[in-house]
Amino acid sequence: MNKPLSVFVLLGYTAYAASAQDARQIMTEVQNRTQSKSEHYEGTLEVINSSQKISKKRWAYDRLGVYGNSKSELRFMAPPDVKGVALLVINHPDRASDQWMWIPAEERDRRIALQDRSSRFFGTDFSFEDLEERDIDRYDFKLLGDDKLDDAVCWKIESRPKESKTSQYTSSLLWVRKDRYFLVRTDNFAKDRLVRQISYRDVESIEGVWTALTVAVVDSTRNSRTRLTLAKVKYNLPIKSGDFTRENFRQ
Amino acid sequence: MMLLRLISWPYVRKHRLRSLLTTVGIVLGVAIFAGMHAVGDSVLSALSVTIDRIAGKTQLQVTAGEAGFPEDVLERVQSVPVVAAAAPVIEAVVQSGIKQEGNLLIVGVDMTGDRSLRQYDLEDGDQDIVDDPLVFLAQPYSLIVTRDFVRRTGLASGGRFTMQTMEGEREFTIRGVMRPGGLSAAFGGNLAVMDIYAAQKVFGRGRRFDRIDIGLKEDCPLDKGQAALQQALGPGFQVDVPAVRGRQFDSLLHVYSFMVNLTSVFALIVGLFIIYNTFAVAVTERRAEIGTLRALGTTRSQVIRLFLLESAMVGLVGSTLGVVFGSLIANALAGYIGDVMLAHYGIALGASRVSLSLSLIVTAILLGTATSMFAAVIPARNAARIDPVRALQRGWYQVLSADENRTRQRAAVLFAALAVGCLVLGRSRAIFYLGYGCFVLGAVLVAPTLCMWLSRVLRPVLTVLRPVEGALAADSLVQAPRRTSATIAALMLSTGLVVSLGGISRGVYGSVVDWIDSFLNSDLLVLASENGTNRSFHFPDTMTPALASLGGVADVQRMRSNKVSVKGASILMVAIDMDKAAEHGSGRVVAGAVKQMYQQAAAGKGVIISENCGMLQNIGMGDIIEIPSPSGLLRLPVVGIVTDYLNQSGSMFVDYAAIYLRYWRDPTVDIYKVYAKQGASAEELKQRVQARFSQHRRLFVGLNREVKARVMNNTRQWLGMSYIQIAVAMLVAVLGIANTLLVSVTDRRREFATLRAIGALRNNVRLTVWIESATIAFIGVILGFAFGAIDLRYELEMMRRDYAGLTLDYAFPLRLALILAGTIICAAWVSSLAASEASVRNSPIEALAYE
């Protein structure tokens, strides 16, 4: 290889490596700033379909562990038709999560198969995969530059799952606020087609943890949206690991 | 075409009634052929549509017989690398509980992952068909129904209706409506989707699935995927394309197809004879015309073509009308056949109109036209041979020439000898059926000779009854055999068919009565479904001790049946408590030492098979049977053979605990046989069982006599199809005899006129015609009984060898025969009315001048 070209290639590689490193560093910091040993909140879920029909539900959410290596349980509290239905998610750092659903009327739990994770979560615009926590080590990141979102300056980062076969998304675009290292929006793509857009709003610092109190999902293919509003958010509660088992889950 | 217009058409117009009757012969044959095949085709088509629509994009299906398999098999399937989507399914047929709606096919699916395989008809993919999927999952009695169902019932989303479940009657809520097309089109629109785990609860399936539907990864060929899955699961599972399920149902209709084909073939043969008779008479009547044509230069081939063309026109018109009537017959029969399918095979077809496919219509028309033309071949050939000079002479043509008679007799003897030879030597199917064909041909060829002989025998009897009229009637038969022999042959065949099918029905009925006494020998039967054949519902085995501990109960025997594939055939595997079966008895033993065979089977060391299973699948004592189970392939020796009529393809009996629970891991029961303690009242015991269980559970409790009555009723329903043959026989009588008599009356105008001129009254002439018709019917019936008596032997052998594997006792259906004889003779009188009126209508002077 001739000298100018090799220098050029080396500079290009260095710039790429630097940008990748920066993107990863950014995401690491994002993850660190939302870390907590445990979490609890009560959520109100509104699903608005393409006919503008609104359905409302409430759930209680509990979580234990670090990001990507945690256990969480989500249990519906209202309306009465769905009270008691629950989802248990065991997140692993190195592989896909294990998920089970509990239906009180059937008195049994059922496993959500890996292949089913792309399906919608109980009629909302979240998919089962969206409820997983995936450690940043399972993604490749690339800094695309700066962007402005809702008057906030953000980094715009592209992420791609390293294990493409375990995700319904081939790539995602992430907007991270520079001032807070907080993820404010995710656009998820399946083969260049926008599938879902998740926005994190009404960000507050609760017990030192930046928290989005409103999460809005728009499903581009279905023309429907879901809004999750968090309330009574608490962190680092004394929750036991034993509370997140299938036996305990069956209430 | 000119000859057709100038010669044939005027003749047809002149003899309108006769032409009509001739055409009706083909109409009858084609209508029965088309109608019954249409119903059979519709049955299979409805099943195929349902299977295809439910399958959706499914490429392969994993099954393990009818009993299904435990849930953990799903993870094994999902872990196979070639699998892109694996969706478990449960199917059940239930009474909808809605008036006039009949059965509903419930498909239980896992909605979280099923959308990749099945179309629930989302338009643009952007609108839910379920109002709230979470509520749908959270409330087990939720259903998605079809738009068609909603339209018919007037229910809407949110609407409710009750259905029987294993927990008793429950109210179901409609939570979503599918748009037309795709899955909605299955089962005639009477289909509903529910959550699979809810379906497990509702239908008492425990933790089992019926099957798993699979979509393979894009780059994986079908055969590779099939091989990979089969290897992962082992030989106890079947991995097939969805269409295979439809082919399995095909074999269930084997016996129905046998009856349909037999009836259709005979109906067409009867039509053939009627047309032959008509054309044979037409040739003799038009001999002067033909002679004149020949004298003017018409060639023999032109004469042959003329008659063939005439017969083709008759065939075409008759076939087309036959197709129309066939469609009416098919729709009339569809409901009846649907009930038979449900009662006997547990297959519900879904409401749908029967329509004839284009291929069936074309086949029926071609068949009818070909039959008509074939029937006219001999008369056409005879017409071509007419000597123009002799054609103008009268009288000679009615007598069968001595040569012709001898030729027929020799041919008949030859065919009879061949038939006997094939019967004696024929182990192979081809020789057996060749022998049968020779028997039928021989019978048809000897019919004219026997007809003449019987006419001569009856003449003195008729003369004693009515000296003048009786003698005239008998002489008409003796002197004009061409006129009557074809009609009598047709009568012989149709009567014989009724007799032989009646004999089979009687044999089946008698055998079922014997079997049912030995098999259904408990005081009570507790069933999960009303007729015992619907395998959608099961009891949990936990019910067994509760039932056994009821006051008055001496013993309880469990029974769980489901179909398994053995040697490529669908065999009913019946799991029973063998020790109890040995104690209480169960079926007549055909082979094997009774005590020993039950002991071995109870220990899980052998299987007992039914006689028809052994016959149809070529399995004998000591042979090893390979039975696929979810736990692997079982290899068990045959330790006994019993008589059993539970399944047309055959059944086999294994021990419930030692085999079924162990290898199928399915603790469910279909039927309990409950034995009462000495002195206990069966009626009181029935009430106790209902009081104890019916509040919380779906069950049907029947006393022994009630269940037997229901089984016999179902048997009678199945055998009721033989009434169609009786109707065919009666129609043949009416058509054939009316046709013959019209010709007879026309031929004998001068004779009748002479009688009137010398003082005979109209009633004397009428009586002559009536006696002639009754005599034709009587001779036809006598020959039919003789033909039927032999034909019955053949058909019992066909049933044993090829269709049901059943050895039935030979029993001539005397009662049916006597009813049939009376009915046909009465029908003959009715059919003679037109001819008898025609015989007295014209003035004697005009008739005497007739030439």
mmCIF file of C-alpha atoms in Angstrom, chain A residues 5-239:
data_model
loop_
_atom_site.group_PDB
_atom_site.id
_atom_site.type_symbol
_atom_site.label_atom_id
_atom_site.label_comp_id
_atom_site.label_asym_id
_atom_site.label_seq_id
_atom_site.Cartn_x
_atom_site.Cartn_y
_atom_site.Cartn_z
ATOM 1 C CA LEU A 5 -3.270 6.044 1.224
ATOM 2 C CA SER A 6 -2.152 4.086 4.229
ATOM 3 C CA VAL A 7 -2.124 7.245 6.358
ATOM 4 C CA PHE A 8 -5.551 8.098 5.090
ATOM 5 C CA VAL A 9 -6.819 4.617 5.908
ATOM 6 C CA LEU A 10 -5.214 4.765 9.340
ATOM 7 C CA LEU A 11 -6.791 8.134 10.072
ATOM 8 C CA GLY A 12 -10.136 6.902 8.874
ATOM 9 C CA TYR A 13 -9.894 3.810 11.038
ATOM 10 C CA THR A 14 -8.838 5.869 14.016
ATOM 11 C CA ALA A 15 -11.737 8.231 13.512
ATOM 12 C CA TYR A 16 -14.129 5.313 13.244
ATOM 13 C CA ALA A 17 -12.631 3.655 16.279
ATOM 14 C CA ALA A 18 -12.853 6.916 18.146
ATOM 15 C CA SER A 19 -16.453 7.467 17.187
ATOM 16 C CA ALA A 20 -17.363 3.907 18.125
ATOM 17 C CA GLN A 21 -15.581 4.341 21.389
ATOM 18 C CA ASP A 22 -17.365 7.601 22.015
ATOM 19 C CA ALA A 23 -20.739 6.129 21.248
ATOM 20 C CA ARG A 24 -20.105 3.202 23.549
ATOM 21 C CA GLN A 25 -18.835 5.515 26.240
ATOM 22 C CA ILE A 26 -21.942 7.610 25.895
ATOM 23 C CA MET A 27 -24.213 4.613 26.157
ATOM 24 C CA THR A 28 -22.251 3.272 29.108
ATOM 25 C CA GLU A 29 -22.759 6.542 30.875
ATOM 26 C CA VAL A 30 -26.462 6.498 29.989
ATOM 27 C CA GLN A 31 -26.754 3.063 31.498
ATOM 28 C CA ASN A 32 -24.806 4.079 34.604
ATOM 29 C CA ARG A 33 -26.962 7.121 35.253
ATOM 30 C CA THR A 34 -30.153 5.039 35.278
ATOM 31 C CA GLN A 35 -28.752 2.306 37.481
ATOM 32 C CA SER A 36 -30.449 1.338 40.681
ATOM 33 C CA LYS A 37 -30.447 -1.783 42.806
ATOM 34 C CA SER A 38 -34.190 -1.996 42.632
ATOM 35 C CA GLU A 39 -37.155 -0.078 41.324
ATOM 36 C CA HIS A 40 -40.882 0.159 41.873
ATOM 37 C CA TYR A 41 -43.582 2.198 40.189
ATOM 38 C CA GLU A 42 -47.252 2.140 39.375
ATOM 39 C CA GLY A 43 -47.953 2.725 35.733
ATOM 40 C CA THR A 44 -51.004 3.845 33.845
ATOM 41 C CA LEU A 45 -51.138 2.544 30.329
ATOM 42 C CA GLU A 46 -53.225 4.122 27.580
ATOM 43 C CA VAL A 47 -53.478 2.449 24.219
ATOM 44 C CA ILE A 48 -54.917 4.511 21.392
ATOM 45 C CA ASN A 49 -55.630 2.508 18.266
ATOM 46 C CA SER A 50 -56.008 3.723 14.698
ATOM 47 C CA SER A 51 -59.720 4.395 15.327
ATOM 48 C CA GLN A 52 -58.714 6.630 18.263
ATOM 49 C CA LYS A 53 -60.307 4.213 20.679
ATOM 50 C CA ILE A 54 -58.561 4.447 24.072
ATOM 51 C CA SER A 55 -58.177 1.591 26.504
ATOM 52 C CA LYS A 56 -56.650 2.171 29.938
ATOM 53 C CA LYS A 57 -54.929 -0.193 32.305
ATOM 54 C CA ARG A 58 -52.822 0.056 35.420
ATOM 55 C CA TRP A 59 -49.968 -2.052 36.540
ATOM 56 C CA ALA A 60 -47.446 -2.308 39.353
ATOM 57 C CA TYR A 61 -43.831 -2.821 38.353
ATOM 58 C CA ASP A 62 -40.970 -4.138 40.460
ATOM 59 C CA ARG A 63 -37.400 -4.681 39.426
ATOM 60 C CA LEU A 64 -34.248 -5.997 41.064
ATOM 61 C CA GLY A 65 -30.648 -6.062 39.791
ATOM 62 C CA VAL A 66 -28.301 -4.207 37.497
ATOM 63 C CA TYR A 67 -29.196 -3.258 34.013
ATOM 64 C CA GLY A 68 -29.142 -6.299 31.756
ATOM 65 C CA ASN A 69 -28.833 -8.725 34.645
ATOM 66 C CA SER A 70 -32.030 -8.205 36.514
ATOM 67 C CA LYS A 71 -35.420 -9.609 37.356
ATOM 68 C CA SER A 72 -38.666 -7.760 36.966
ATOM 69 C CA GLU A 73 -42.332 -8.396 37.522
ATOM 70 C CA LEU A 74 -45.197 -6.467 36.103
ATOM 71 C CA ARG A 75 -48.686 -7.108 37.518
ATOM 72 C CA PHE A 76 -51.899 -5.576 36.226
ATOM 73 C CA MET A 77 -54.110 -3.895 38.846
ATOM 74 C CA ALA A 78 -56.983 -2.561 36.722
ATOM 75 C CA PRO A 79 -59.442 -2.922 35.084
ATOM 76 C CA PRO A 80 -61.037 -5.890 36.901
ATOM 77 C CA ASP A 81 -61.051 -8.025 33.734
ATOM 78 C CA VAL A 82 -57.259 -8.143 33.729
ATOM 79 C CA LYS A 83 -56.438 -7.776 37.407
ATOM 80 C CA GLY A 84 -53.766 -10.195 38.512
ATOM 81 C CA VAL A 85 -52.306 -10.938 35.062
ATOM 82 C CA ALA A 86 -48.563 -10.719 35.430
ATOM 83 C CA LEU A 87 -45.331 -10.904 33.454
ATOM 84 C CA LEU A 88 -42.060 -12.134 34.947
ATOM 85 C CA VAL A 89 -38.860 -11.244 33.092
ATOM 86 C CA ILE A 90 -35.460 -12.644 34.013
ATOM 87 C CA ASN A 91 -32.797 -10.685 32.094
ATOM 88 C CA HIS A 92 -29.404 -12.243 31.384
ATOM 89 C CA PRO A 93 -26.285 -10.375 30.346
ATOM 90 C CA ASP A 94 -25.237 -12.892 27.755
ATOM 91 C CA ARG A 95 -28.443 -14.193 26.233
ATOM 92 C CA ALA A 96 -32.105 -13.492 25.652
ATOM 93 C CA SER A 97 -34.324 -13.066 28.689
ATOM 94 C CA ASP A 98 -36.725 -15.671 30.072
ATOM 95 C CA GLN A 99 -40.296 -14.458 30.195
ATOM 96 C CA TRP A 100 -43.406 -15.996 31.701
ATOM 97 C CA MET A 101 -46.979 -14.816 31.847
ATOM 98 C CA TRP A 102 -49.395 -15.621 34.695
ATOM 99 C CA ILE A 103 -53.155 -15.761 34.040
ATOM 100 C CA PRO A 104 -55.066 -16.074 37.332
ATOM 101 C CA ALA A 105 -58.221 -17.486 35.726
ATOM 102 C CA GLU A 106 -56.215 -20.306 34.143
ATOM 103 C CA GLU A 107 -54.206 -20.841 37.327
ATOM 104 C CA ARG A 108 -51.034 -21.428 35.418
ATOM 105 C CA ASP A 109 -48.074 -19.630 33.963
ATOM 106 C CA ARG A 110 -46.968 -19.836 30.364
ATOM 107 C CA ARG A 111 -43.612 -19.202 28.843
ATOM 108 C CA ILE A 112 -43.189 -16.586 26.151
ATOM 109 C CA ALA A 113 -41.058 -18.279 23.516
ATOM 110 C CA LEU A 114 -38.097 -16.419 22.041
ATOM 111 C CA GLN A 115 -39.675 -16.506 18.608
ATOM 112 C CA ASP A 116 -42.765 -14.791 20.003
ATOM 113 C CA ARG A 117 -40.936 -11.797 21.451
ATOM 114 C CA SER A 118 -41.693 -9.654 18.437
ATOM 115 C CA SER A 119 -45.431 -9.932 19.074
ATOM 116 C CA ARG A 120 -47.216 -7.132 20.830
ATOM 117 C CA PHE A 121 -47.315 -7.037 24.576
ATOM 118 C CA PHE A 122 -50.935 -7.534 25.547
ATOM 119 C CA GLY A 123 -52.335 -5.358 22.822
ATOM 120 C CA THR A 124 -50.011 -2.418 23.516
ATOM 121 C CA ASP A 125 -47.498 -1.026 21.081
ATOM 122 C CA PHE A 126 -44.633 -2.410 23.121
ATOM 123 C CA SER A 127 -43.401 -5.796 22.016
ATOM 124 C CA PHE A 128 -42.224 -8.392 24.504
ATOM 125 C CA GLU A 129 -38.707 -7.672 23.318
ATOM 126 C CA ASP A 130 -39.106 -3.996 24.232
ATOM 127 C CA LEU A 131 -39.611 -5.049 27.868
ATOM 128 C CA GLU A 132 -36.264 -6.789 27.973
ATOM 129 C CA GLU A 133 -33.129 -5.126 29.260
ATOM 130 C CA ARG A 134 -30.182 -5.769 27.043
ATOM 131 C CA ASP A 135 -26.729 -4.922 28.215
ATOM 132 C CA ILE A 136 -24.829 -2.543 25.944
ATOM 133 C CA ASP A 137 -22.186 -5.201 25.385
ATOM 134 C CA ARG A 138 -24.678 -6.940 23.148
ATOM 135 C CA TYR A 139 -24.769 -4.033 20.738
ATOM 136 C CA ASP A 140 -22.492 -2.183 18.374
ATOM 137 C CA PHE A 141 -22.781 1.596 18.457
ATOM 138 C CA LYS A 142 -21.844 4.325 16.034
ATOM 139 C CA LEU A 143 -22.022 8.031 16.675
ATOM 140 C CA LEU A 144 -23.783 9.731 13.786
ATOM 141 C CA GLY A 145 -23.455 13.261 15.045
ATOM 142 C CA ASP A 146 -25.524 15.830 16.867
ATOM 143 C CA ASP A 147 -29.230 16.500 16.600
ATOM 144 C CA LYS A 148 -31.810 18.676 18.305
ATOM 145 C CA LEU A 149 -34.911 17.139 19.836
ATOM 146 C CA ASP A 150 -37.547 19.109 21.753
ATOM 147 C CA ASP A 151 -35.085 21.994 22.165
ATOM 148 C CA ALA A 152 -32.505 19.695 23.688
ATOM 149 C CA VAL A 153 -29.172 19.007 22.043
ATOM 150 C CA CYS A 154 -28.645 15.300 21.632
ATOM 151 C CA TRP A 155 -26.177 12.822 20.338
ATOM 152 C CA LYS A 156 -27.588 10.693 17.592
ATOM 153 C CA ILE A 157 -26.289 7.149 17.798
ATOM 154 C CA GLU A 158 -26.908 4.110 15.668
ATOM 155 C CA SER A 159 -27.006 0.720 17.398
ATOM 156 C CA ARG A 160 -27.058 -2.757 15.906
ATOM 157 C CA PRO A 161 -27.523 -5.966 17.887
ATOM 158 C CA LYS A 162 -24.487 -8.231 17.778
ATOM 159 C CA GLU A 163 -26.757 -11.300 17.746
ATOM 160 C CA SER A 164 -29.036 -10.295 14.919
ATOM 161 C CA LYS A 165 -31.076 -13.473 15.104
ATOM 162 C CA THR A 166 -32.323 -12.775 18.609
ATOM 163 C CA SER A 167 -33.836 -9.410 17.845
ATOM 164 C CA GLN A 168 -36.694 -8.330 15.635
ATOM 165 C CA TYR A 169 -34.853 -5.044 15.000
ATOM 166 C CA THR A 170 -31.955 -4.850 12.627
ATOM 167 C CA SER A 171 -30.934 -1.398 13.836
ATOM 168 C CA SER A 172 -32.019 1.444 16.069
ATOM 169 C CA LEU A 173 -31.398 5.176 16.212
ATOM 170 C CA LEU A 174 -30.918 6.589 19.686
ATOM 171 C CA TRP A 175 -31.107 10.225 20.774
ATOM 172 C CA VAL A 176 -29.228 10.932 24.004
ATOM 173 C CA ARG A 177 -29.420 14.334 25.711
ATOM 174 C CA LYS A 178 -25.996 15.730 26.080
ATOM 175 C CA ASP A 179 -26.744 17.585 29.266
ATOM 176 C CA ARG A 180 -28.033 14.584 31.162
ATOM 177 C CA TYR A 181 -26.798 11.529 29.300
ATOM 178 C CA PHE A 182 -30.388 10.494 29.091
ATOM 179 C CA LEU A 183 -31.996 8.490 26.323
ATOM 180 C CA VAL A 184 -34.948 10.491 25.070
ATOM 181 C CA ARG A 185 -35.914 8.676 21.932
ATOM 182 C CA THR A 186 -35.418 5.359 20.163
ATOM 183 C CA ASP A 187 -36.383 4.644 16.583
ATOM 184 C CA ASN A 188 -36.360 0.915 15.911
ATOM 185 C CA PHE A 189 -35.983 -0.428 12.406
ATOM 186 C CA ALA A 190 -36.499 -3.799 10.753
ATOM 187 C CA LYS A 191 -34.559 -3.816 7.513
ATOM 188 C CA ASP A 192 -34.640 -0.037 6.958
ATOM 189 C CA ARG A 193 -38.346 0.181 7.791
ATOM 190 C CA LEU A 194 -39.270 2.156 10.897
ATOM 191 C CA VAL A 195 -41.252 -0.179 13.174
ATOM 192 C CA ARG A 196 -41.479 1.615 16.494
ATOM 193 C CA GLN A 197 -40.597 4.947 17.957
ATOM 194 C CA ILE A 198 -40.262 5.172 21.724
ATOM 195 C CA SER A 199 -40.006 8.591 23.373
ATOM 196 C CA TYR A 200 -39.053 9.236 26.969
ATOM 197 C CA ARG A 201 -40.457 12.484 28.358
ATOM 198 C CA ASP A 202 -41.130 14.353 31.568
ATOM 199 C CA VAL A 203 -37.722 13.487 32.811
ATOM 200 C CA GLU A 204 -37.098 14.025 36.515
ATOM 201 C CA SER A 205 -34.400 13.095 38.902
ATOM 202 C CA ILE A 206 -35.869 10.817 41.513
ATOM 203 C CA GLU A 207 -33.559 9.722 44.317
ATOM 204 C CA GLY A 208 -30.649 10.747 42.086
ATOM 205 C CA VAL A 209 -31.820 8.610 39.170
ATOM 206 C CA TRP A 210 -33.008 10.314 36.001
ATOM 207 C CA THR A 211 -36.418 8.933 35.244
ATOM 208 C CA ALA A 212 -38.779 9.470 32.328
ATOM 209 C CA LEU A 213 -42.244 9.673 33.819
ATOM 210 C CA THR A 214 -43.897 9.360 30.426
ATOM 211 C CA VAL A 215 -42.975 6.763 27.830
ATOM 212 C CA ALA A 216 -44.747 7.050 24.501
ATOM 213 C CA VAL A 217 -44.620 4.392 21.821
ATOM 214 C CA VAL A 218 -45.771 4.845 18.260
ATOM 215 C CA ASP A 219 -46.180 1.788 16.073
ATOM 216 C CA SER A 220 -45.637 2.987 12.515
ATOM 217 C CA THR A 221 -47.111 -0.079 10.843
ATOM 218 C CA ARG A 222 -50.299 -0.126 12.871
ATOM 219 C CA ASN A 223 -50.758 3.620 13.232
ATOM 220 C CA SER A 224 -51.413 3.249 16.937
ATOM 221 C CA ARG A 225 -49.748 4.657 20.035
ATOM 222 C CA THR A 226 -49.323 3.752 23.651
ATOM 223 C CA ARG A 227 -48.567 6.037 26.536
ATOM 224 C CA LEU A 228 -47.206 4.768 29.814
ATOM 225 C CA THR A 229 -47.284 7.207 32.730
ATOM 226 C CA LEU A 230 -45.218 6.344 35.784
ATOM 227 C CA ALA A 231 -46.235 7.259 39.296
ATOM 228 C CA LYS A 232 -45.030 6.486 42.828
ATOM 229 C CA VAL A 233 -41.556 5.768 41.523
ATOM 230 C CA LYS A 234 -39.175 4.492 44.140
ATOM 231 C CA TYR A 235 -35.648 3.150 43.906
ATOM 232 C CA ASN A 236 -33.422 0.907 45.953
ATOM 233 C CA LEU A 237 -36.190 -0.676 47.914
ATOM 234 C CA PRO A 238 -35.433 -3.791 49.966
ATOM 235 C CA ILE A 239 -36.875 -6.258 47.454
#
